[in-house]
Short mmCIF file of C-alpha atoms and ligand atoms in Angstrom, two decimals:
data_model
loop_
_atom_site.label_atom_id
_atom_site.label_comp_id
_atom_site.label_asym_id
_atom_site.label_seq_id
_atom_site.Cartn_x
_atom_site.Cartn_y
_atom_site.Cartn_z
CA GLN A 1338 -181.42 208.52 -79.15
CA GLY A 1339 -179.23 208.31 -76.20
CA ALA A 1340 -175.85 210.09 -75.71
CA GLY A 1341 -173.92 207.05 -74.92
CA MET A 1342 -171.42 205.02 -76.99
CA SER A 1343 -171.82 206.39 -80.42
CA HIS A 1344 -170.29 203.83 -82.95
CA GLN A 1345 -169.85 206.50 -85.39
CA ALA A 1346 -167.94 208.66 -82.95
CA GLN A 1347 -164.14 208.39 -83.04
CA HIS A 1348 -162.29 207.64 -79.88
CA CYS A 1349 -160.80 211.04 -78.49
CA LEU A 1350 -157.11 211.11 -79.05
CA ALA A 1351 -156.72 213.54 -76.16
CA ALA A 1352 -158.11 211.05 -73.68
CA ARG A 1353 -155.63 209.48 -71.24
CA GLN A 1354 -155.15 205.93 -71.36
CA CYS A 1355 -157.03 203.85 -68.77
CA PRO A 1356 -155.34 204.23 -65.42
CA LEU A 1357 -153.81 200.88 -64.15
CA GLY A 1358 -155.55 199.35 -61.21
CA SER A 1359 -156.02 196.31 -59.27
CA LYS A 1360 -158.13 194.82 -56.43
CA VAL A 1361 -157.17 192.55 -53.46
CA LEU A 1362 -159.72 191.05 -51.23
CA ALA A 1363 -159.09 189.13 -47.95
CA CYS A 1364 -161.47 187.28 -45.81
CA GLY A 1365 -159.34 188.02 -42.77
CA ARG A 1366 -160.29 186.97 -39.39
CA ARG A 1367 -164.10 186.48 -40.33
CA ARG A 1368 -165.83 183.28 -41.07
CA GLU A 1369 -167.57 184.70 -43.91
CA MET A 1370 -166.16 186.64 -46.91
CA GLU A 1371 -168.86 189.22 -47.62
CA ASP A 1372 -166.87 192.06 -49.43
CA THR A 1373 -166.70 192.40 -52.89
CA ALA A 1374 -164.95 194.61 -55.43
CA SER A 1375 -165.18 195.64 -59.10
CA VAL A 1376 -162.58 196.99 -61.57
CA VAL A 1377 -163.93 197.66 -64.79
CA PRO A 1378 -161.79 199.49 -67.32
CA SER A 1379 -163.62 201.43 -69.90
CA PHE A 1380 -166.88 200.50 -68.66
CA THR A 1381 -168.65 203.07 -70.70
CA ALA A 1382 -167.80 205.87 -72.92
CA LEU A 1383 -169.48 209.52 -73.20
CA PRO A 1384 -169.09 211.95 -76.01
CA CYS A 1385 -165.97 214.32 -75.08
CA GLY A 1386 -167.08 217.53 -73.15
CA MET A 1387 -170.12 215.83 -71.59
CA MET A 1388 -170.38 215.43 -67.81
CA GLY A 1389 -166.89 217.25 -67.59
CA MET A 1390 -164.92 213.94 -67.90
CA CYS A 1391 -162.64 214.80 -70.90
CA CYS A 1392 -160.13 217.40 -71.25
CA CYS A 1393 -159.61 217.68 -74.96
CA ASP A 1394 -160.19 220.54 -77.19
CA ARG A 1395 -162.72 219.10 -79.19
CA GLU A 1396 -163.76 220.14 -82.63
CA PRO A 1397 -167.67 220.31 -82.63
CA ALA A 1398 -167.61 219.04 -86.20
CA LYS A 1399 -165.95 215.76 -85.16
CA PRO A 1400 -167.73 214.02 -82.54
CA THR A 1401 -165.38 211.97 -80.23
CA THR A 1402 -165.93 209.94 -77.14
CA SER A 1403 -163.66 208.93 -74.26
CA ASP A 1404 -163.79 206.19 -72.05
CA LEU A 1405 -164.75 206.08 -68.38
CA HIS A 1406 -163.39 203.58 -65.99
CA PHE A 1407 -165.08 202.13 -62.89
CA PHE A 1408 -163.84 201.00 -59.62
CA GLY A 1409 -165.98 200.00 -56.74
CA ILE A 1410 -165.84 198.23 -53.15
CA TYR A 1411 -168.79 196.63 -51.83
CA ASP A 1412 -168.90 195.52 -48.04
CA GLY A 1413 -171.81 193.26 -47.29
CA HIS A 1414 -173.31 192.22 -44.15
CA GLY A 1415 -176.14 189.76 -42.99
CA GLY A 1416 -174.98 187.70 -46.05
CA ALA A 1417 -173.16 188.13 -49.40
CA GLN A 1418 -176.46 188.45 -51.73
CA ALA A 1419 -176.41 192.31 -51.88
CA SER A 1420 -172.60 192.82 -52.42
CA ALA A 1421 -172.41 190.00 -54.72
CA TYR A 1422 -175.38 191.58 -56.80
CA CYS A 1423 -173.94 195.15 -56.81
CA LYS A 1424 -170.40 193.61 -57.97
CA GLU A 1425 -171.96 192.28 -61.08
CA ARG A 1426 -174.72 194.91 -61.75
CA LEU A 1427 -173.93 198.55 -60.46
CA HIS A 1428 -171.51 199.54 -63.18
CA VAL A 1429 -173.84 197.98 -65.87
CA LEU A 1430 -176.69 199.97 -64.49
CA LEU A 1431 -174.62 203.19 -64.31
CA SER A 1432 -173.61 202.65 -67.89
CA GLU A 1433 -177.46 202.30 -68.90
CA GLU A 1434 -178.35 205.64 -67.01
CA LEU A 1435 -175.51 207.24 -68.68
CA SER A 1436 -176.60 206.20 -72.09
CA MET A 1437 -180.00 207.66 -71.40
CA LEU A 1438 -178.87 211.20 -70.68
CA ASP A 1439 -179.52 213.96 -72.96
CA LYS A 1440 -176.89 214.78 -75.33
CA VAL A 1441 -176.03 218.10 -73.98
CA GLU A 1442 -172.23 219.16 -74.61
CA SER A 1443 -170.15 221.73 -73.54
CA SER A 1444 -166.65 221.99 -72.15
CA HIS A 1445 -167.01 225.46 -70.40
CA GLU A 1446 -165.71 225.81 -67.02
CA ASP A 1447 -168.76 227.38 -65.66
CA LEU A 1448 -170.90 224.37 -66.67
CA ASP A 1449 -168.86 222.27 -64.07
CA LEU A 1450 -171.66 222.88 -61.49
CA GLY A 1451 -174.18 221.61 -63.92
CA TRP A 1452 -172.13 218.38 -64.50
CA ASN A 1453 -171.65 217.76 -60.87
CA ASN A 1454 -175.23 218.07 -60.47
CA ARG A 1455 -175.90 215.64 -63.27
CA TRP A 1456 -173.53 213.29 -61.62
CA ASN A 1457 -175.19 213.71 -58.48
CA LYS A 1458 -178.55 212.91 -60.02
CA THR A 1459 -177.19 210.20 -62.18
CA LEU A 1460 -175.65 208.16 -59.25
CA ASN A 1461 -178.51 208.90 -57.04
CA ASP A 1462 -180.81 207.35 -59.63
CA CYS A 1463 -178.45 204.39 -60.28
CA PHE A 1464 -178.31 203.72 -56.31
CA SER A 1465 -181.74 204.00 -56.18
CA LYS A 1466 -182.62 201.52 -58.67
CA ILE A 1467 -180.04 198.91 -57.50
CA ASP A 1468 -181.74 199.03 -54.12
CA LYS A 1469 -184.98 198.31 -55.67
CA GLU A 1470 -183.64 195.51 -57.79
CA VAL A 1471 -181.97 193.93 -54.97
CA GLY A 1472 -185.08 194.02 -52.83
CA GLY A 1473 -183.79 196.82 -50.31
CA VAL A 1474 -187.06 198.56 -50.93
CA CYS A 1475 -190.42 196.86 -50.48
CA PRO A 1476 -192.41 197.91 -53.39
CA ASN A 1477 -195.47 198.06 -51.35
CA GLY A 1478 -193.83 200.12 -48.71
CA ILE A 1479 -194.76 197.54 -45.99
CA CYS A 1480 -192.08 195.20 -45.24
CA ASP A 1481 -190.53 197.47 -42.57
CA ASP A 1482 -193.72 198.72 -41.22
CA GLU A 1483 -194.48 197.14 -37.91
CA THR A 1484 -197.82 198.58 -37.66
CA VAL A 1485 -199.01 196.36 -40.56
CA GLU A 1486 -200.55 193.48 -39.52
CA GLY A 1487 -200.38 190.07 -41.53
CA GLY A 1488 -197.84 188.47 -43.59
CA CYS A 1489 -196.01 190.28 -46.18
CA ALA A 1490 -195.24 188.00 -48.96
CA CYS A 1491 -194.23 190.73 -51.64
CA CYS A 1492 -190.46 190.53 -51.00
CA GLU A 1493 -190.22 186.79 -50.43
CA ASP A 1494 -188.11 186.17 -53.50
CA ALA A 1495 -185.94 189.34 -53.14
CA ILE A 1496 -182.39 188.83 -54.04
CA ALA A 1497 -181.33 190.09 -50.58
CA PRO A 1498 -183.21 188.81 -47.64
CA GLU A 1499 -184.43 191.71 -45.39
CA ASN A 1500 -181.40 191.90 -43.14
CA VAL A 1501 -178.92 191.63 -45.81
CA GLY A 1502 -177.20 194.70 -47.17
CA THR A 1503 -174.13 196.25 -48.58
CA THR A 1504 -172.06 199.50 -48.58
CA ALA A 1505 -171.03 200.90 -52.01
CA VAL A 1506 -168.07 203.20 -52.63
CA VAL A 1507 -167.65 203.57 -56.42
CA ALA A 1508 -165.27 205.92 -58.44
CA VAL A 1509 -165.81 206.74 -62.16
CA VAL A 1510 -162.39 207.96 -63.54
CA GLY A 1511 -162.28 210.01 -66.71
CA SER A 1512 -159.43 211.90 -68.31
CA ARG A 1513 -160.26 215.13 -66.48
CA GLN A 1514 -162.31 214.25 -63.58
CA ILE A 1515 -162.92 211.58 -60.75
CA VAL A 1516 -166.56 211.22 -59.59
CA ILE A 1517 -167.11 209.26 -56.38
CA ALA A 1518 -170.26 208.15 -55.06
CA ASN A 1519 -170.31 206.74 -51.44
CA CYS A 1520 -173.25 204.92 -49.45
CA GLY A 1521 -171.83 203.46 -46.05
CA ASP A 1522 -168.77 203.24 -44.41
CA SER A 1523 -166.40 202.10 -47.06
CA ARG A 1524 -164.14 204.93 -48.06
CA ALA A 1525 -162.30 206.54 -50.96
CA VAL A 1526 -159.05 208.49 -50.44
CA LEU A 1527 -156.84 210.30 -53.01
CA SER A 1528 -153.18 210.57 -52.54
CA ARG A 1529 -152.42 214.19 -54.04
CA GLY A 1530 -149.14 215.79 -53.69
CA GLY A 1531 -148.11 213.71 -50.77
CA LYS A 1532 -151.23 214.22 -48.80
CA ALA A 1533 -154.37 212.32 -48.21
CA VAL A 1534 -157.52 213.66 -49.58
CA PRO A 1535 -160.63 212.00 -48.60
CA LEU A 1536 -163.21 211.65 -51.13
CA SER A 1537 -166.07 210.42 -49.20
CA THR A 1538 -167.38 210.65 -45.76
CA ASP A 1539 -168.33 207.58 -43.60
CA HIS A 1540 -172.26 207.11 -43.22
CA LYS A 1541 -172.13 206.21 -39.56
CA PRO A 1542 -175.10 206.65 -37.20
CA GLU A 1543 -173.37 208.88 -34.91
CA ARG A 1544 -172.71 211.32 -37.60
CA GLU A 1545 -174.74 214.20 -36.35
CA ASP A 1546 -176.64 214.82 -39.68
CA GLU A 1547 -177.31 211.11 -40.02
CA THR A 1548 -178.52 210.97 -36.34
CA SER A 1549 -180.96 213.79 -36.93
CA ARG A 1550 -182.17 212.34 -40.14
CA ILE A 1551 -182.67 209.05 -38.58
CA GLU A 1552 -184.57 210.27 -35.56
CA ALA A 1553 -186.50 212.53 -37.93
CA ALA A 1554 -187.78 209.36 -39.56
CA GLY A 1555 -188.73 207.85 -36.16
CA GLY A 1556 -185.53 205.79 -35.50
CA ARG A 1557 -183.01 205.73 -32.78
CA VAL A 1558 -179.54 205.49 -32.57
CA ILE A 1559 -178.45 203.35 -29.71
CA CYS A 1560 -174.88 202.78 -28.64
CA TRP A 1561 -174.68 198.95 -28.50
CA ASP A 1562 -171.09 197.73 -29.31
CA GLY A 1563 -170.74 200.87 -31.30
CA TYR A 1564 -173.44 203.27 -32.44
CA ARG A 1565 -175.98 201.32 -34.35
CA VAL A 1566 -179.62 202.19 -35.87
CA GLY A 1567 -181.92 200.56 -33.52
CA GLY A 1568 -179.00 198.71 -31.91
CA PHE A 1569 -178.73 196.71 -34.92
CA LEU A 1570 -176.62 198.02 -37.89
CA ALA A 1571 -173.57 200.22 -37.37
CA LEU A 1572 -174.33 201.87 -40.68
CA SER A 1573 -176.72 204.93 -41.46
CA ARG A 1574 -176.53 204.20 -45.26
CA ALA A 1575 -176.60 201.09 -47.13
CA ILE A 1576 -178.16 199.26 -50.04
CA GLY A 1577 -180.46 196.55 -49.09
CA ASP A 1578 -181.47 196.06 -45.37
CA ARG A 1579 -185.11 196.35 -46.21
CA TYR A 1580 -186.23 195.92 -42.67
CA LEU A 1581 -184.32 199.09 -41.70
CA LYS A 1582 -184.99 200.89 -44.83
CA ARG A 1583 -186.89 203.95 -43.37
CA TYR A 1584 -183.59 204.87 -41.73
CA VAL A 1585 -180.75 203.19 -43.59
CA ILE A 1586 -181.18 204.74 -47.03
CA SER A 1587 -179.37 203.89 -50.17
CA GLU A 1588 -178.87 207.70 -50.98
CA PRO A 1589 -175.01 208.37 -51.93
CA GLU A 1590 -173.15 211.25 -51.26
CA VAL A 1591 -171.39 212.20 -54.75
CA THR A 1592 -167.97 214.15 -54.94
CA CYS A 1593 -166.42 215.21 -58.14
CA ILE A 1594 -162.89 216.20 -58.29
CA GLN A 1595 -160.79 217.40 -61.20
CA ARG A 1596 -157.57 215.46 -61.76
CA GLU A 1597 -154.28 217.23 -61.22
CA ASP A 1598 -150.86 216.27 -62.17
CA GLU A 1599 -149.87 215.78 -58.51
CA ASP A 1600 -152.52 213.00 -58.28
CA GLU A 1601 -150.56 209.90 -57.51
CA VAL A 1602 -152.83 207.16 -56.38
CA LEU A 1603 -156.51 206.51 -55.58
CA ILE A 1604 -157.50 203.91 -52.74
CA LEU A 1605 -160.83 202.47 -52.38
CA ALA A 1606 -161.33 200.10 -49.52
CA SER A 1607 -163.85 198.48 -47.18
CA ASP A 1608 -163.75 199.33 -43.39
CA GLY A 1609 -161.69 196.31 -42.60
CA LEU A 1610 -158.84 198.69 -43.74
CA TRP A 1611 -160.07 201.97 -42.85
CA ASP A 1612 -160.72 200.81 -38.95
CA VAL A 1613 -156.95 200.06 -38.40
CA LEU A 1614 -155.29 202.36 -40.73
CA SER A 1615 -155.64 206.03 -41.16
CA ASN A 1616 -155.97 207.92 -44.47
CA ASP A 1617 -152.63 209.42 -44.14
CA TYR A 1618 -150.81 206.15 -43.19
CA ALA A 1619 -152.38 204.15 -46.07
CA CYS A 1620 -151.83 206.90 -48.66
CA ASP A 1621 -148.20 207.22 -47.38
CA ILE A 1622 -147.60 203.56 -47.63
CA ALA A 1623 -149.37 203.52 -51.03
CA ARG A 1624 -147.52 206.33 -52.64
CA ARG A 1625 -144.03 204.86 -51.57
CA ALA A 1626 -145.02 201.25 -52.61
CA LEU A 1627 -146.33 202.41 -55.97
CA VAL A 1628 -143.05 204.31 -56.65
CA VAL A 1629 -141.03 201.18 -56.41
CA ALA A 1630 -143.55 198.74 -58.10
CA ARG A 1631 -143.80 201.09 -61.02
CA LYS A 1632 -140.08 200.63 -61.86
CA LYS A 1633 -140.71 196.82 -61.99
CA ARG A 1634 -143.87 197.11 -64.34
CA GLU A 1635 -142.83 195.56 -67.89
CA ASN A 1636 -144.62 196.21 -70.94
CA ARG A 1637 -148.11 196.58 -70.84
CA THR A 1638 -149.18 192.94 -71.91
CA PHE A 1639 -151.86 192.82 -68.95
CA SER A 1640 -155.30 193.95 -68.57
CA PRO A 1641 -155.31 197.56 -67.01
CA GLY A 1642 -157.76 196.01 -64.42
CA GLU A 1643 -155.13 193.72 -63.22
CA ASP A 1644 -151.92 195.76 -63.00
CA PRO A 1645 -149.34 193.95 -60.90
CA ALA A 1646 -148.01 197.00 -59.59
CA ALA A 1647 -151.38 198.11 -58.31
CA ALA A 1648 -151.96 194.76 -57.29
CA SER A 1649 -148.89 194.63 -54.99
CA VAL A 1650 -149.73 197.81 -53.39
CA ALA A 1651 -153.09 196.54 -52.59
CA ALA A 1652 -151.84 193.32 -51.27
CA LEU A 1653 -149.52 195.40 -49.07
CA LEU A 1654 -152.30 197.40 -47.59
CA VAL A 1655 -154.38 194.20 -47.05
CA LYS A 1656 -151.39 192.48 -45.13
CA LEU A 1657 -150.78 195.70 -43.11
CA ALA A 1658 -154.46 196.09 -41.97
CA TYR A 1659 -154.51 192.23 -41.06
CA SER A 1660 -151.17 192.67 -38.89
CA LYS A 1661 -152.54 195.62 -37.24
CA GLY A 1662 -155.53 193.33 -35.94
CA SER A 1663 -158.34 194.11 -38.28
CA LYS A 1664 -161.07 191.61 -37.45
CA ASP A 1665 -163.12 192.30 -40.68
CA ASN A 1666 -162.98 191.35 -44.28
CA ILE A 1667 -160.36 193.58 -46.05
CA SER A 1668 -160.86 194.84 -49.58
CA VAL A 1669 -158.81 197.34 -51.18
CA VAL A 1670 -158.79 198.73 -54.83
CA VAL A 1671 -155.60 200.72 -55.92
CA VAL A 1672 -155.56 203.09 -58.97
CA ASP A 1673 -152.29 204.37 -60.21
CA LEU A 1674 -153.31 207.79 -61.41
CA LYS A 1675 -149.68 208.41 -62.84
CA SER A 1676 -150.29 205.55 -65.23
CA MET B 598 -219.99 182.73 -18.33
CA THR B 599 -216.62 182.56 -19.86
CA ASN B 600 -215.25 186.03 -20.75
CA THR B 601 -214.27 185.88 -24.40
CA ASP B 602 -212.88 189.47 -24.86
CA PRO B 603 -209.53 188.76 -26.73
CA ALA B 604 -207.73 191.61 -25.07
CA LEU B 605 -208.81 190.71 -21.41
CA LEU B 606 -207.78 186.93 -22.07
CA GLU B 607 -204.43 188.34 -23.39
CA GLY B 608 -204.04 190.02 -20.04
CA GLU B 609 -204.76 186.89 -18.10
CA TYR B 610 -202.41 184.79 -20.32
CA ILE B 611 -199.58 187.54 -19.60
CA ALA B 612 -200.39 187.53 -15.96
CA GLN B 613 -200.26 183.65 -15.75
CA ARG B 614 -197.30 182.97 -17.78
CA HIS B 615 -195.34 186.13 -18.55
CA HIS B 616 -194.42 187.46 -15.19
CA HIS B 617 -190.56 188.13 -14.69
CA GLU B 618 -189.05 188.91 -11.45
CA THR B 619 -186.70 191.58 -12.47
CA LEU B 620 -183.89 193.21 -10.35
CA GLU B 621 -183.00 196.76 -10.54
CA HIS B 622 -180.46 196.54 -13.20
CA GLN B 623 -182.63 194.40 -15.59
CA ALA B 624 -185.40 195.04 -18.18
CA SER B 625 -188.49 193.08 -19.01
CA SER B 626 -191.37 193.61 -21.49
CA VAL B 627 -194.07 191.67 -23.14
CA LEU B 628 -194.99 191.45 -27.03
CA SER B 629 -198.02 189.95 -28.76
CA LYS B 630 -198.82 189.05 -32.34
CA ARG B 631 -201.77 187.71 -34.01
CA ILE B 632 -201.07 185.31 -36.52
CA ARG B 633 -203.89 184.09 -39.01
CA ALA B 634 -202.88 180.38 -38.86
CA PRO B 635 -204.02 177.61 -36.46
CA VAL B 636 -202.17 177.02 -33.18
CA ASP B 637 -200.77 173.59 -34.47
CA VAL B 638 -199.31 175.30 -37.42
CA VAL B 639 -197.57 178.04 -35.43
CA TRP B 640 -196.46 175.73 -32.60
CA SER B 641 -194.94 173.11 -35.04
CA THR B 642 -192.43 175.98 -36.06
CA VAL B 643 -192.07 177.60 -32.56
CA ARG B 644 -191.28 174.32 -30.68
CA LYS B 645 -188.28 173.56 -32.88
CA PHE B 646 -185.70 174.67 -30.35
CA ASP B 647 -183.05 173.12 -32.60
CA GLU B 648 -183.83 175.10 -35.60
CA PRO B 649 -184.54 178.73 -34.84
CA GLN B 650 -183.17 179.63 -38.22
CA ASN B 651 -186.42 178.70 -39.65
CA TYR B 652 -188.13 181.97 -38.73
CA LYS B 653 -185.39 183.81 -37.03
CA THR B 654 -183.68 185.69 -39.74
CA PHE B 655 -180.74 186.86 -37.70
CA VAL B 656 -179.83 183.45 -36.74
CA LYS B 657 -177.35 181.85 -39.45
CA SER B 658 -177.00 178.27 -37.74
CA CYS B 659 -177.77 176.49 -34.87
CA ILE B 660 -176.18 173.38 -33.25
CA MET B 661 -178.23 171.56 -30.51
CA HIS B 662 -176.50 169.53 -28.25
CA GLY B 663 -178.59 166.44 -27.71
CA ASP B 664 -182.47 166.15 -28.04
CA VAL B 665 -184.94 168.88 -27.91
CA ARG B 666 -185.46 168.57 -24.20
CA PRO B 667 -185.44 170.80 -21.24
CA GLY B 668 -181.79 170.97 -19.86
CA ASN B 669 -180.34 170.78 -23.24
CA ILE B 670 -178.27 173.47 -24.72
CA ARG B 671 -178.24 175.16 -28.35
CA GLU B 672 -175.48 177.06 -29.82
CA VAL B 673 -176.61 179.71 -32.27
CA CYS B 674 -174.72 181.62 -34.71
CA VAL B 675 -175.77 184.96 -35.84
CA ILE B 676 -175.56 186.65 -39.28
CA SER B 677 -172.91 189.43 -39.79
CA GLY B 678 -173.11 193.07 -39.03
CA LEU B 679 -174.79 192.71 -35.72
CA PRO B 680 -173.52 193.37 -32.20
CA ALA B 681 -173.39 189.54 -31.64
CA THR B 682 -171.83 186.55 -33.09
CA THR B 683 -172.82 183.64 -31.00
CA SER B 684 -175.44 182.66 -28.29
CA LEU B 685 -175.49 179.69 -25.94
CA GLU B 686 -178.94 179.04 -24.78
CA MET B 687 -180.69 176.39 -22.80
CA LEU B 688 -184.19 175.05 -23.09
CA GLU B 689 -186.00 175.26 -19.89
CA MET B 690 -189.78 174.36 -20.63
CA LEU B 691 -191.35 172.76 -23.72
CA ASP B 692 -194.99 172.24 -23.13
CA ASP B 693 -196.69 170.79 -26.10
CA GLU B 694 -200.18 170.74 -24.56
CA GLN B 695 -200.16 174.11 -23.47
CA HIS B 696 -197.78 175.58 -26.01
CA ILE B 697 -195.31 177.04 -23.79
CA MET B 698 -191.51 177.37 -24.39
CA CYS B 699 -188.98 178.88 -22.19
CA TYR B 700 -185.35 179.55 -22.49
CA ARG B 701 -182.48 181.16 -21.02
CA VAL B 702 -179.11 182.34 -22.36
CA LEU B 703 -176.25 180.90 -20.64
CA GLY B 704 -173.59 182.83 -22.65
CA GLY B 705 -172.17 183.65 -25.97
CA ASP B 706 -170.68 186.74 -27.46
CA HIS B 707 -173.47 189.29 -27.18
CA ARG B 708 -174.75 192.02 -24.75
CA LEU B 709 -177.92 190.29 -23.41
CA ARG B 710 -176.77 188.73 -20.31
CA ASN B 711 -179.03 186.40 -18.29
CA TYR B 712 -181.78 186.64 -21.07
CA LYS B 713 -184.85 184.77 -20.42
CA SER B 714 -187.60 184.07 -22.83
CA VAL B 715 -191.12 182.80 -22.54
CA VAL B 716 -193.35 182.14 -25.60
CA THR B 717 -196.72 180.99 -25.27
CA LEU B 718 -199.59 180.54 -28.08
CA HIS B 719 -203.22 180.70 -27.60
CA PRO B 720 -205.92 179.95 -30.15
CA GLU B 721 -208.17 182.76 -31.10
CA THR B 722 -210.60 183.00 -33.68
CA MET B 723 -209.75 185.85 -36.25
CA ASN B 724 -212.35 186.51 -38.74
CA GLY B 725 -214.15 183.42 -38.23
CA LYS B 726 -211.18 181.52 -39.02
CA PRO B 727 -208.78 179.62 -36.40
CA GLY B 728 -205.79 181.93 -35.42
CA THR B 729 -203.11 182.12 -32.97
CA LEU B 730 -202.06 184.67 -30.52
CA VAL B 731 -198.47 184.56 -29.78
CA ILE B 732 -197.28 186.25 -26.54
CA GLU B 733 -193.43 186.58 -25.88
CA SER B 734 -191.87 188.33 -23.03
CA PHE B 735 -188.33 188.44 -21.78
CA SER B 736 -186.19 189.72 -19.24
CA VAL B 737 -182.51 190.66 -19.37
CA ASP B 738 -179.56 192.43 -17.75
CA VAL B 739 -179.23 195.94 -18.79
CA PRO B 740 -175.70 196.06 -20.32
CA ASP B 741 -173.12 198.56 -19.00
CA GLY B 742 -173.55 202.23 -20.63
CA ASN B 743 -177.16 201.43 -21.71
CA THR B 744 -180.38 202.44 -20.02
CA LYS B 745 -183.51 200.16 -19.58
CA ASP B 746 -184.96 201.74 -22.33
CA ASP B 747 -182.18 201.26 -24.60
CA ALA B 748 -182.34 197.44 -23.81
CA LYS B 749 -186.19 197.32 -24.10
CA PHE B 750 -185.99 199.03 -27.52
CA PHE B 751 -183.53 196.75 -28.95
CA VAL B 752 -184.89 193.46 -27.75
CA GLU B 753 -188.64 194.56 -28.44
CA ALA B 754 -187.30 195.26 -32.11
CA LEU B 755 -185.60 192.04 -32.44
CA ILE B 756 -188.56 189.95 -31.19
CA LYS B 757 -190.90 192.15 -33.44
CA CYS B 758 -188.76 191.09 -36.36
CA ASN B 759 -188.81 187.44 -35.43
CA LEU B 760 -192.74 187.36 -34.90
CA LYS B 761 -193.39 189.09 -38.35
CA THR B 762 -191.24 186.44 -40.02
CA LEU B 763 -193.04 183.63 -38.05
CA ALA B 764 -196.38 185.26 -39.22
CA ASP B 765 -195.05 185.25 -42.75
CA ILE B 766 -194.33 181.67 -42.68
CA CYS B 767 -197.23 180.42 -40.89
CA GLU B 768 -199.64 182.42 -43.06
CA LYS B 769 -198.34 181.22 -46.37
CA PRO B 770 -200.76 178.96 -48.06
CA GLN B 771 -199.14 175.45 -47.45
MG1 MG C 2526 -166.51 195.41 -43.26
#
């Protein structure tokens, strides 16, 4: 019996309403569009107190659930197969993983560490599974082994060909907490009290710990139009990329952060944005633009995942990145945390 | 009495066909791959200078200017995420009898200036069945800021990927 959406449980009254968000994507100066983004309000629900996501004073006798909301950016390379698959599947897979968790409830503060560890494990499992599903991992472990003679037919029909992959930065937003999982060089940044708070660290091959990890696995980081794994990929982690899987792993880094009143806006974006706009600059622009856009927000007749105010801010960020010369696909998700 | 030791034969083929005059700022190397398919099968894929994407998985598309004849040029477009986008390449030799293909890079957006490639195929019996020894060699300018070792490492990895896919395709039951 899973811990997921129990239809008997009531919806928690203390849960905040779904934060309003939106995505805007642009092909930009590239020939192909390989970025995707995912905005899924209420993608799943958890019993209150579980996984540290709801802030209600729950009566144990009356089980309640609160909704969680999903936002993701996937920056594909080599082709669009992996990013397209993640867009459709990752939040579904995460919902399945969460529904399989043991029903252990507690809202005690000192269990936060336990919940953070559980999020870490759940998201790691989720990313690992999606990497297998998309064909990033050869089930026989030989597709990226050059010492193996003879052809390998085992990954012929994989969703992603061997040199196709994607980044993934995802945010799970609950009433009390935001959980970020990052794999690659897309990034999540929070604007809190007028300051930019990065919620993820890019996985670039020149990051010292990543270089060590790659070298320990027998790989090499070469500066060849930027630092690249083996001279090929300018990422040290990704979903897919079967031919480099020994070095370019799909293991995400997970960050949990409690929500605060000073939280203004959450921005997820691909490197098409971050390569030309700093965290501070993007947050500054987004915060100011959102203040203006909120005033124009009319009655809530639209879907929380297609908020016009958030969309106008996201579009502004995309335009700014383009005007600053970004040569890449540019994709942005903006979440209004004051909504 | 003909010496049929495959290793020695391979050495001879390399000496005959895969010698690259390299200058100090250049790197070169030779790789070989044994494919369990007859020479004709492998050659039929390799010889298609206008369709490298058939086995080179980093190639997205190719436009051939004219027939597949020495002197003619192909424009190759590469998949995203790599340190290159396009390459302009001229076919220099295509020998259907001896199974030799040579081409050189004329330009494009990448860091492999003056890249020259030689590919030769040789029949070899493998486990009693007709197989193919593929030998591929190259020479290239070492780009600014990199070592010969960097250049060799990168190009060898690229060629190994391509040879592996070539093997996968040719060894598939037809
Ligand atoms: Mg990008």
